[in-house]
Phi, psi and omega in degrees: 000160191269127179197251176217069142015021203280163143290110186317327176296354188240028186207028199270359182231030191270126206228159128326330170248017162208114148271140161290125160286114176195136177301095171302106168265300217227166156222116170293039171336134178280156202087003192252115164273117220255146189272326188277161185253120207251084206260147238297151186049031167239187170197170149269077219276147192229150193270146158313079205099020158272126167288160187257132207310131149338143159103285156349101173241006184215201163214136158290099168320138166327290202329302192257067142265188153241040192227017195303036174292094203267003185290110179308143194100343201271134194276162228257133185310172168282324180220158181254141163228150210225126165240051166189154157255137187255161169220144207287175200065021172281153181033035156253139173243135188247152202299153179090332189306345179271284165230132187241140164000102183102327193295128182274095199251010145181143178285123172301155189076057168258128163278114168310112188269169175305314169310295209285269231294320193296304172355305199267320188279359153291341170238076177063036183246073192278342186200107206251162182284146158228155140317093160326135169295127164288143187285092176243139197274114200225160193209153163264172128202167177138137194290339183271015153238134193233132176322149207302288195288040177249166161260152164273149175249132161337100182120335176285150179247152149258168213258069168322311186304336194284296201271327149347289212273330170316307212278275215304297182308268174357295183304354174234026120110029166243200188253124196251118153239112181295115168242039171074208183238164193243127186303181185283011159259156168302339191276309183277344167269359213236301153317322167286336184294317173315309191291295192294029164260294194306339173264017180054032191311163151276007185160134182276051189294158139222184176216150213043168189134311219243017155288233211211020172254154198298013168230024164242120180305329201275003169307295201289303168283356169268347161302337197280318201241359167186255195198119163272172202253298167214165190217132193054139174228184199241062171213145153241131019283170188135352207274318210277072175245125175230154240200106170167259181184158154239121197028057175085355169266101182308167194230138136269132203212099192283145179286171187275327164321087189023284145287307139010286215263330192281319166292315199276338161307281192338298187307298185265321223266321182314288236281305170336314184275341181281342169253021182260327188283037175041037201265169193239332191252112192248002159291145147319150173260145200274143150235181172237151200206157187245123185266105201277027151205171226270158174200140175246142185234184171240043167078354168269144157325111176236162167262116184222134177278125158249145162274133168237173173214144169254149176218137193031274174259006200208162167254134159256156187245116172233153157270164184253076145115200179277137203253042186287185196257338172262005163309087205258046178211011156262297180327297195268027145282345146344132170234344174199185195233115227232124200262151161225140197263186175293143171098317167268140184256344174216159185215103185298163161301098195134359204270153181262117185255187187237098147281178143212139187269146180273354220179150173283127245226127196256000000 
């Protein structure tokens, strides 16, 4: 603290109606390693982040001096008197008090925060080994989409998904190539699969495609060109998902519904990229929250858009609203994603769940 520099013995009886009296020798500024020595009945005024003088074991605050002066410049008295007593290692940080020698401040598969970059440059760590953001490559398709900035027509959509998932991806720390939409043919699904083999991606999402309707392609041609692994799982929203590589790239093949496409991110495409970032922890962190009305399911693993709150000792849970799969404005009323698990179909009102949030919680 910016103060005085003292020996605790030489203050152990200082009061206000007796003040300790002591022989200013030096003045320390910080960034200055200091020569003096601080011997009985002397002191030192010292600046805030000066190491502290040989001799020297506490420091005394300006306040309870009689030198109590904020003016810059003012040069440091011959003598001080001190009116309170201290004891030592008072308004000191003693070395090592952060981090001391050996001690082990972040683990690989660590995600660098704004705190972790300051962290390494105190402590001198201009260049640490990291994980390149991975490159994932994301395409719609379906005739029935059209770019934001097109106008619409009878029969047109706009292409929500895209800037949806580009948005996710960034947000779980990789690098997003839009490569736009692809029409209801194999010729045209099979180009964007091309480009992002040419963009050397690190993983393929799409959205839509990869159901059972008589035009969707994207199933079909990446089977043509590599392999799938599985197709559809048994949660909602979500069930059309597939999963296998093109030329070597693995594919994720998101259902086209909104939400839909957004849980089947969250499950599958998140935990991926965080484990291509070398992360050890690929999960949400899961809470329990009490749900304060009744839900009914159809026996699948579901995802339900919810509001939580916390009141008093607990998070509370309401949904927001109709939980349909192409409904993307429940979603972003939504602060989290409220889990049921497989095999149960209904739950009263009072029942304890499993969320995770998505957004910070008032």
């Amino acid at each position: 603290m910016d103060g005085f520099a003292v020996r605790a013995a030489d203050v152990a009886n200082a009061s206000q109606q007796k003040p300790a009296k002591l022989r200013v020798i030096a003045d320390i500024p910080a960034g200055r390693t200091p020569d003096t020595v601080i011997q009985p009945g002397e002191a030192a005024r010292i600046m805030t982040g000066a190491p502290l003088p040989e001799g020297a074991d506490c420091v005394i605050p300006v306040e309870d001096t009689d030198f109590n002066y904020r003016q810059p410049g003012l040069p440091a008295p011959s003598e001080v008197c001190i009116y309170r007593a201290t004891r030592e290692g008072a308004n000191v940080r003693p070395a090592g008090e952060d981090v001391k020698r050996g001690e082990l401040v972040m683990n690989a598969g660590h995600r660098l925060r704004p705190q972790d970059a300051g962290l390494l440059s105190m402590l001198g760590q201009a260049h640490v080994k990291v994980r390149r953001r991975p490159r994932i490559a994301i395409f719609s398709s379906g005739d029935e989409l059209v770019d934001v900035n097109q106008p619409l027509s009878p029969g047109k959509i706009h292409d929500a998904n895209s800037y949806t998932l580009v948005g996710l991806v960034r947000q779980s720390g990789g690098e997003a190539i839009n490569l736009g939409v692809a029409a209801d043919n194999p010729h045209a699904v099979r180009a964007l699969l091309e480009r992002a083999v040419q963009s050397e991606a690190d993983l393929i999402v799409s959205s839509a495609g990869v159901s059972v309707g008589a035009l969707d392609f994207v199933r079909s041609v990446v089977e043509q060109e590599g392999s799938l692994t599985f197709w559809r799982v048994n949660m909602r929203p979500g069930k059309p998902i597939a999963f296998g590589n093109y030329h070597g790239i693995p594919f994720i093949g998101l259902p086209g519904n909104p939400v839909s496409a957004y849980v089947g991110f969250e499950v599958f495409v998140r935990p991926a990229l965080l484990k291509m970032q070398g992360a050890v922890q690929l999960e949400r962190h899961w809470q329990i929250a009490r749900l304060m009305e009744p839900v009914e399911s159809d026996g699948r693993e579901t995802y339900l858009r919810a509001t939580v709150r916390f009141h008093e000792d607990e998070i509370q849970a309401r949904f927001t609203g109709h939980q349909g799969s192409g409904n993307l404005l429940s979603l972003v009323q939504a602060n989290a994603l409220l889990f049921i698990p497989s095999g149960v179909k209904s739950l009263p009102s009072g029942s304890l769940v499993r969320i995770f949030l998505l957004d910070e919680v008032v």
